[in-house]
CSV table of C-alpha atoms and ligand atoms in Angstrom, one decimal:
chain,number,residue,atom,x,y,z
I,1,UNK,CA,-48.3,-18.6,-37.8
I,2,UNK,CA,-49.1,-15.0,-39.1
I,3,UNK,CA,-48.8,-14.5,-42.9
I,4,UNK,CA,-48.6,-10.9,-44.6
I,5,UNK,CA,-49.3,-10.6,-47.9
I,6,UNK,CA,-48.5,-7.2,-49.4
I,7,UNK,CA,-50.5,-7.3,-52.8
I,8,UNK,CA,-49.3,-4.6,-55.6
I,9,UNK,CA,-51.9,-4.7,-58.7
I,10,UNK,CA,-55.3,-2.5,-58.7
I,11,UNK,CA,-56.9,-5.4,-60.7
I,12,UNK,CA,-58.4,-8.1,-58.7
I,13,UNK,CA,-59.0,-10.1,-62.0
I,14,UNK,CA,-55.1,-9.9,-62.8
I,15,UNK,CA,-53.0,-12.6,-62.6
I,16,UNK,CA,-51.5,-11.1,-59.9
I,17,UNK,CA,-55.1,-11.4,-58.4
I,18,UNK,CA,-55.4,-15.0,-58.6
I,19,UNK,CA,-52.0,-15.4,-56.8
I,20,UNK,CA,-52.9,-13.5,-53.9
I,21,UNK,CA,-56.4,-15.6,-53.8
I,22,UNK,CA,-54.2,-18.8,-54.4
I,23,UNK,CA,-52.1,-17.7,-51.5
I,24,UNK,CA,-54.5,-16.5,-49.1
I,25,UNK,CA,-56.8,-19.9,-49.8
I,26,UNK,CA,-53.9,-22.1,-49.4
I,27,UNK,CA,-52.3,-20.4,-46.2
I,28,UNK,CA,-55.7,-20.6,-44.3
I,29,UNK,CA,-56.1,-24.4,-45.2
I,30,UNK,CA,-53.2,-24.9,-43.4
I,31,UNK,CA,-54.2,-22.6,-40.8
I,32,UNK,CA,-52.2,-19.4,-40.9
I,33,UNK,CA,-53.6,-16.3,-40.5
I,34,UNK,CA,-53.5,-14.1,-43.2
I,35,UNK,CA,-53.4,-10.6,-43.4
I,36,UNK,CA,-53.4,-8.7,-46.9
I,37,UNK,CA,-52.0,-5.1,-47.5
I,38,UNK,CA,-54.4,-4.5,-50.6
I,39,UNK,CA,-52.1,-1.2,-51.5
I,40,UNK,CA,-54.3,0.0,-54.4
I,41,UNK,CA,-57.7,-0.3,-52.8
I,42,UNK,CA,-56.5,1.4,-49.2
I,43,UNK,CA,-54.6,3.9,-51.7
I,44,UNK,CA,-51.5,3.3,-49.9
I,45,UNK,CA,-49.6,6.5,-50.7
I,46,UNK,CA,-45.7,5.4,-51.5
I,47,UNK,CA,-44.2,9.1,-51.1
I,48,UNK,CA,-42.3,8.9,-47.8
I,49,UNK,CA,-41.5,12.0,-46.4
I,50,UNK,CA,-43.0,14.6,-43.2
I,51,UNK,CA,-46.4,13.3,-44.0
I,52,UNK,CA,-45.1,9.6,-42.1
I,53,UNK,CA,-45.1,11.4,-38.7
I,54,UNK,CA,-47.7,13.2,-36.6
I,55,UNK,CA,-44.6,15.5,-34.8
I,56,UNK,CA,-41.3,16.2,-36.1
I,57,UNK,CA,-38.3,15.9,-34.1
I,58,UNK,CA,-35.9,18.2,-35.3
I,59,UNK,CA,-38.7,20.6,-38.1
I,60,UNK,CA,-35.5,23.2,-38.4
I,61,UNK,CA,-34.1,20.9,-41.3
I,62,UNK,CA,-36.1,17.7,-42.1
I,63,UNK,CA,-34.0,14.3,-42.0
I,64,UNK,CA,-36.1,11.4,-43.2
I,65,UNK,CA,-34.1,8.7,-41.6
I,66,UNK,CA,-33.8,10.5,-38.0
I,67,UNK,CA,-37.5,11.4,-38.1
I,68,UNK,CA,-37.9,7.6,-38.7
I,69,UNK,CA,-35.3,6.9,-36.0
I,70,UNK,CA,-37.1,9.3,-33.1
I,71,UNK,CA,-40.9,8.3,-34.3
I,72,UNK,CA,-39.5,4.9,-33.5
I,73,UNK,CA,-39.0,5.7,-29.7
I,74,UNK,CA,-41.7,8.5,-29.5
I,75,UNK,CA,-44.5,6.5,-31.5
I,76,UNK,CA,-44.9,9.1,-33.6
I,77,UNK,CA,-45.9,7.2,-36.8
I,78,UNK,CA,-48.7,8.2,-38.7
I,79,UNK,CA,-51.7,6.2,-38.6
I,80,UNK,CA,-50.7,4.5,-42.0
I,81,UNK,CA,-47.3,3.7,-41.9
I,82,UNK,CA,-48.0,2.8,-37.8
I,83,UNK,CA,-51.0,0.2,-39.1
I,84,UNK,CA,-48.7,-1.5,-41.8
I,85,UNK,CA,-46.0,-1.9,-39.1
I,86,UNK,CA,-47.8,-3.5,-37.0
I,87,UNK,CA,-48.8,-6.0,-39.7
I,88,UNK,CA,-45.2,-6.2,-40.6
I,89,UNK,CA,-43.9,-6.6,-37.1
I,90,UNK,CA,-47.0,-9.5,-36.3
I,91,UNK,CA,-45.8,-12.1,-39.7
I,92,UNK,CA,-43.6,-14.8,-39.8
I,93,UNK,CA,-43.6,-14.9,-43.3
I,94,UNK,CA,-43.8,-12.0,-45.8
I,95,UNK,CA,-44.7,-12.1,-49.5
I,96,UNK,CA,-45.1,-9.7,-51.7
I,97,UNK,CA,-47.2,-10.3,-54.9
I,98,UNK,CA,-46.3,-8.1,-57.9
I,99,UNK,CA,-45.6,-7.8,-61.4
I,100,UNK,CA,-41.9,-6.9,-62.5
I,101,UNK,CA,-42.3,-3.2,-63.6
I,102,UNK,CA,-39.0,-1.6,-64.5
I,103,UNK,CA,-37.2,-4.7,-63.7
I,104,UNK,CA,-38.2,-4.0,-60.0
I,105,UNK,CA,-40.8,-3.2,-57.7
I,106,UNK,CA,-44.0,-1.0,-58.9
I,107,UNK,CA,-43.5,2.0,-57.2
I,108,UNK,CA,-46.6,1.6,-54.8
I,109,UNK,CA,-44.9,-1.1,-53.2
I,110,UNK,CA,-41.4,0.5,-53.7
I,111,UNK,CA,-43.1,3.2,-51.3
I,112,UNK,CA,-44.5,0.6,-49.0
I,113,UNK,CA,-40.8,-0.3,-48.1
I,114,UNK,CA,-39.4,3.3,-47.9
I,115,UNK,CA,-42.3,4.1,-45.2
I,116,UNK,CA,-42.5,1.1,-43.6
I,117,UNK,CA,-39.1,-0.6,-43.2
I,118,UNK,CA,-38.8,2.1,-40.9
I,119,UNK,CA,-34.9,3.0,-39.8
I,120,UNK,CA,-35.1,3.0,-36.0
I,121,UNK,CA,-38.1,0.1,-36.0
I,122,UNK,CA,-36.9,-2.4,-38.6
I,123,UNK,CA,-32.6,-1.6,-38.4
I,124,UNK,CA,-30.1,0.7,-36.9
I,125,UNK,CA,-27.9,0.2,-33.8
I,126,UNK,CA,-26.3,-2.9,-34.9
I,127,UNK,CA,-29.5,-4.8,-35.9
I,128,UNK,CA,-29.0,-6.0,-39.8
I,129,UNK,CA,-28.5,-9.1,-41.8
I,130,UNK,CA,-27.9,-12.0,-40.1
I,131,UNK,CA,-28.7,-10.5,-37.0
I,132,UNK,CA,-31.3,-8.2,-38.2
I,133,UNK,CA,-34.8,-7.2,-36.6
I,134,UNK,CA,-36.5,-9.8,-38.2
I,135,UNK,CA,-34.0,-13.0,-37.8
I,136,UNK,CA,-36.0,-16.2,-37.8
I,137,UNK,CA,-38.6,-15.0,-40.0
I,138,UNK,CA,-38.8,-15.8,-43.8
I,139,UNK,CA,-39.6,-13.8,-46.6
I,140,UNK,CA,-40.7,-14.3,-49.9
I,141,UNK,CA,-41.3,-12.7,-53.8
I,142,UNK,CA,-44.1,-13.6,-55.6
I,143,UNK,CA,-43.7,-12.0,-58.6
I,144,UNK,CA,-45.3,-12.4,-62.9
I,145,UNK,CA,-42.8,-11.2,-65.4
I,146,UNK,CA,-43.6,-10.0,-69.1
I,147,UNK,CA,-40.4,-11.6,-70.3
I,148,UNK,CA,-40.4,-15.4,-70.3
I,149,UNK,CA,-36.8,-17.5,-68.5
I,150,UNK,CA,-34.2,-17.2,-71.4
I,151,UNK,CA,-34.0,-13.5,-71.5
I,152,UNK,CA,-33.2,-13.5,-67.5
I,153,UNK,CA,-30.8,-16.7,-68.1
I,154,UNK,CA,-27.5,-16.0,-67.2
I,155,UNK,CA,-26.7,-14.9,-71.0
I,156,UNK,CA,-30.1,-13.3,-71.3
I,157,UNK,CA,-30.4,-10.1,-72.8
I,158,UNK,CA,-32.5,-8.6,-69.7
I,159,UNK,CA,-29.8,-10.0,-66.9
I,160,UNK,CA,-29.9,-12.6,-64.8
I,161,UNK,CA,-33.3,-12.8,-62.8
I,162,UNK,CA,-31.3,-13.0,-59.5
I,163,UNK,CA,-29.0,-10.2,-60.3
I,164,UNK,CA,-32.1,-8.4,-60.9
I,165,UNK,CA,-33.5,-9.0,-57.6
I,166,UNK,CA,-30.9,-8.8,-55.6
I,167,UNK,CA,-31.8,-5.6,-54.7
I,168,UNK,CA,-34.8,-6.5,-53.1
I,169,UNK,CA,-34.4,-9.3,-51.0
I,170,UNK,CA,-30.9,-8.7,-50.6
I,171,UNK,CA,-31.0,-5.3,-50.4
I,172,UNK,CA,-34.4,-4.5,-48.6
I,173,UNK,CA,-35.4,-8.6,-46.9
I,174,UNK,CA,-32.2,-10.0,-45.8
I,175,UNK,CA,-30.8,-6.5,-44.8
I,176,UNK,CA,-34.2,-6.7,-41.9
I,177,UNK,CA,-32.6,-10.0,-40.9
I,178,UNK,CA,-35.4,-12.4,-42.9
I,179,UNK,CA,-34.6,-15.6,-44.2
I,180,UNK,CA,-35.4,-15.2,-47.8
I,181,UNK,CA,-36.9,-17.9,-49.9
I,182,UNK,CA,-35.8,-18.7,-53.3
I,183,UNK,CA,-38.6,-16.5,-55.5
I,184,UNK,CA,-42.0,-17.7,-57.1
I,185,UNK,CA,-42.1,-16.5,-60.8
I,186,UNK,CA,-44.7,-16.9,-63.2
I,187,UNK,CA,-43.2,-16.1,-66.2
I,188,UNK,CA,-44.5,-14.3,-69.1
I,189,UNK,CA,-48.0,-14.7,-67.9
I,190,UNK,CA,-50.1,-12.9,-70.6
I,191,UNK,CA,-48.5,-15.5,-73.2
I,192,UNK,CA,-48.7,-18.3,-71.4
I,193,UNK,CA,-52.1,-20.6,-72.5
I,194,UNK,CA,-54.8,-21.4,-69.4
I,195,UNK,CA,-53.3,-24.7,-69.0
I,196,UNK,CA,-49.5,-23.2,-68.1
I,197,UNK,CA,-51.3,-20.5,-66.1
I,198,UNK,CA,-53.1,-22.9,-64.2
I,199,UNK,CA,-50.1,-24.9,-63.7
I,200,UNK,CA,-48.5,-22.1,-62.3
I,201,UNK,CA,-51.1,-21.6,-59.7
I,202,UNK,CA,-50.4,-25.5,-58.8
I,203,UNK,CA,-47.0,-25.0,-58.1
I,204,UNK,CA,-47.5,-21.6,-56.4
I,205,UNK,CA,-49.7,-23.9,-53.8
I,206,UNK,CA,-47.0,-26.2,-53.6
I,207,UNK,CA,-44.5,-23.5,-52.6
I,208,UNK,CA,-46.9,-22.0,-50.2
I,209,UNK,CA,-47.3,-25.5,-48.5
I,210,UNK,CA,-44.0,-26.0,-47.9
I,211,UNK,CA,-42.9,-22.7,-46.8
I,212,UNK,CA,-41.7,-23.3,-43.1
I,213,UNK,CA,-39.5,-25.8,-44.3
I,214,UNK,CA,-37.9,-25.0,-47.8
I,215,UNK,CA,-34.5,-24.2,-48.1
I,216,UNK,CA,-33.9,-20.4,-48.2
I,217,UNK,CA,-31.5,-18.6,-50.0
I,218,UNK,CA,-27.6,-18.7,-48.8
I,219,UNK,CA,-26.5,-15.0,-48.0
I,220,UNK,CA,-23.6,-15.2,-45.8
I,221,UNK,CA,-24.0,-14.2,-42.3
I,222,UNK,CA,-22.6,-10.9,-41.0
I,223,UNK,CA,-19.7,-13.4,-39.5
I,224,UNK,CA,-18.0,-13.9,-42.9
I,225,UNK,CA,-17.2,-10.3,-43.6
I,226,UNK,CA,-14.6,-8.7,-42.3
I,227,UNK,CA,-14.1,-4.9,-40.5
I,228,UNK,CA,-14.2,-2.9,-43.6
I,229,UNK,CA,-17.3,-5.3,-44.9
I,230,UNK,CA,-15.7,-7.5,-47.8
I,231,UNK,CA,-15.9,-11.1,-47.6
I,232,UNK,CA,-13.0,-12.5,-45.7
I,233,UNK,CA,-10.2,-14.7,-47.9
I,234,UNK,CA,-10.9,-17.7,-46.4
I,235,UNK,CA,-14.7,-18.3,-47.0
I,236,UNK,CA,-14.3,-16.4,-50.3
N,301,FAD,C1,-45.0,-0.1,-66.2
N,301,FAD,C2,-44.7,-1.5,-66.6
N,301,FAD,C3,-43.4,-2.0,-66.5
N,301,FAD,C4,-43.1,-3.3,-66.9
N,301,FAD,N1,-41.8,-3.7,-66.8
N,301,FAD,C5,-41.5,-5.0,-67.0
N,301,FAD,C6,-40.1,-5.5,-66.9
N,301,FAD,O1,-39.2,-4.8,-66.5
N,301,FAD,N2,-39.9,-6.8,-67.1
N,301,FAD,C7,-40.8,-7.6,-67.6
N,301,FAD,O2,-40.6,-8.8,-67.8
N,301,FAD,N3,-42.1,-7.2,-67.7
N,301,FAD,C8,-42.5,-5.9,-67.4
N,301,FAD,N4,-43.7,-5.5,-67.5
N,301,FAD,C9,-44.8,-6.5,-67.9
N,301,FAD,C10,-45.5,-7.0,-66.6
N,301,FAD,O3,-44.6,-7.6,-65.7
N,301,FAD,C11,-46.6,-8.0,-66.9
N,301,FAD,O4,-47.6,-7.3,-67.7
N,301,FAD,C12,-47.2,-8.5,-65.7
N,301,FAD,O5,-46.3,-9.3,-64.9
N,301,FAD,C13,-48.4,-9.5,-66.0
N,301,FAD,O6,-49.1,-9.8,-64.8
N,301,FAD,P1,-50.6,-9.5,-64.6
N,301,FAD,O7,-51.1,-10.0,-63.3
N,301,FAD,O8,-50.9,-8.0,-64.9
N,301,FAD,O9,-51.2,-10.3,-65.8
N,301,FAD,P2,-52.7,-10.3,-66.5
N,301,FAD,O10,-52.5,-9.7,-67.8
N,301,FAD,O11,-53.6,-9.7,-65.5
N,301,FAD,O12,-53.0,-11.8,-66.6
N,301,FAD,C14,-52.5,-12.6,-67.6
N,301,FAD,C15,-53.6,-13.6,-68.0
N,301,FAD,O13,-53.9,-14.4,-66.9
N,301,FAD,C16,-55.3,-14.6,-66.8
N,301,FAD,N5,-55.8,-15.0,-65.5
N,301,FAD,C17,-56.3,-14.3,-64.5
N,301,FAD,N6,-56.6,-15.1,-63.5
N,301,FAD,C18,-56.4,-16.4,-63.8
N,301,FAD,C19,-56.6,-17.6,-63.2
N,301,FAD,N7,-57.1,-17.8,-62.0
N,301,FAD,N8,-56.2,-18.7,-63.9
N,301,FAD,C20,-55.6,-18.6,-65.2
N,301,FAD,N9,-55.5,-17.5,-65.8
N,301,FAD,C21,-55.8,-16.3,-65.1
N,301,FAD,C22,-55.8,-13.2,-67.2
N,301,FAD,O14,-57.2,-13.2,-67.7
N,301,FAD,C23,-54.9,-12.9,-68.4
N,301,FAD,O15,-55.4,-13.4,-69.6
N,301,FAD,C24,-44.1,-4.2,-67.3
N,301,FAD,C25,-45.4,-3.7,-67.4
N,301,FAD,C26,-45.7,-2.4,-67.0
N,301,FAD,C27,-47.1,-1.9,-67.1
């Protein structure tokens, strides 16, 4: 099975760092190949916009999403965005390693999505959730917080972790048609001692060994929406 990793922290000694070693050591042991979108050390630049395509369709008045649409069927992509689609398009199980920044992504791997998850390539036409691009393949966050559990408990002051995220692997993962599985967070990883960091990592490789069969996270299917996209009475 192909595994991409897309790694958001510009210091390989970070936390972060050992996570993605963690990852990429374990994933091989069991014999996966791994791929790793570094995004600091290629420089990935997150600003989509005219720069993503070598031709524009329609240059009278630019329209990011149809550009994205047309470079789709013209293979038009810039080299950049084309190579990390290619990764993306080749796993069967995404990650992506980060630290919570803003309660979200960092915006280097905020960009990564806007460029890469491509409308056209990765959804359009019918092709979303449940029977999205990428059905069948799994997806996970990997992520190291600065605030430890209670203040993302369900009466925390920050929210509710999943709340939190649901942007992202409702709004970005499942959206593409992934399975998503439930996220990996090391909490408050700068005041944790060695020992809980370490213990951390343990876990992390337990995860990572059980990927293919965990249970993932139960969005409903397209099937229990109605025509105006609310959940119908009776599964409700
Ligand atoms: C712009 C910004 C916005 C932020 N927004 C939020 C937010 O909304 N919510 C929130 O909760 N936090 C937020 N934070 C905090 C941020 O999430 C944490 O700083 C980050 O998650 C810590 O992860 P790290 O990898 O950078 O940790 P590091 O500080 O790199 O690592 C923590 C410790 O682990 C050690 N370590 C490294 N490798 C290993 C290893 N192999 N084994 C054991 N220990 C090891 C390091 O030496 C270090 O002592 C924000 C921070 C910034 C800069």
């Amino acid at each position: 099975m192909n595994v991409l990793i897309v790694y958001a922290h510009e210091e390989p000694k970070s936390f972060n760092g050992a996570m993605r070693d963690t990852a990429v050591r374990v994933l091989k042991e069991v014999g996966h190949t791994v791929e790793v979108s570094d995004l600091y050390a290629i420089q990935f630049n997150p600003v989509g916009g005219k720069q993503d395509f070598t031709a524009l369709a329609e240059p009278a008045i630019f329209k990011y999403g149809v550009e994205q649409t047309k470079a789709t069927e013209a293979g038009t992509f810039a080299a950049d965005v084309a190579a990390e689609q290619e990764k993306l398009l080749r796993a069967d199980l995404l990650i992506f390693q980060f630290p919570m920044w803003w309660f979200g992504l960092p915006a280097i791997l905020k960009g990564w999505v806007d460029r890469v998850f491509a409308a056209g390539l990765t959804y359009g036409g019918g092709r979303w959730y449940s029977q999205g691009v990428f059905k069948g393949k799994r997806a996970m966050l990997s992520l190291t917080t600065g605030g430890g559990p209670t203040i993302y408990s369900p009466t925390g002051l920050n929210g509710e972790m999943d709340t939190l995220l649901f942007p992202i692997q409702h709004g970005m993962l499942y959206f593409l048609g992934f399975d998503v599985l439930p996220p990996f967070i090391a909490w408050s990883v700068a005041r944790s001692s060695q020992e809980e960091r370490e213990k951390y990592l343990r876990a992390y490789t337990d995860r990572l060994r059980n990927w293919r069969t965990s249970e993932t996270i139960p969005f409903p299917p397209l099937e229990e929406y109605d025509e105006t996209l609310q959940r119908k009475q009776a599964v409700n």
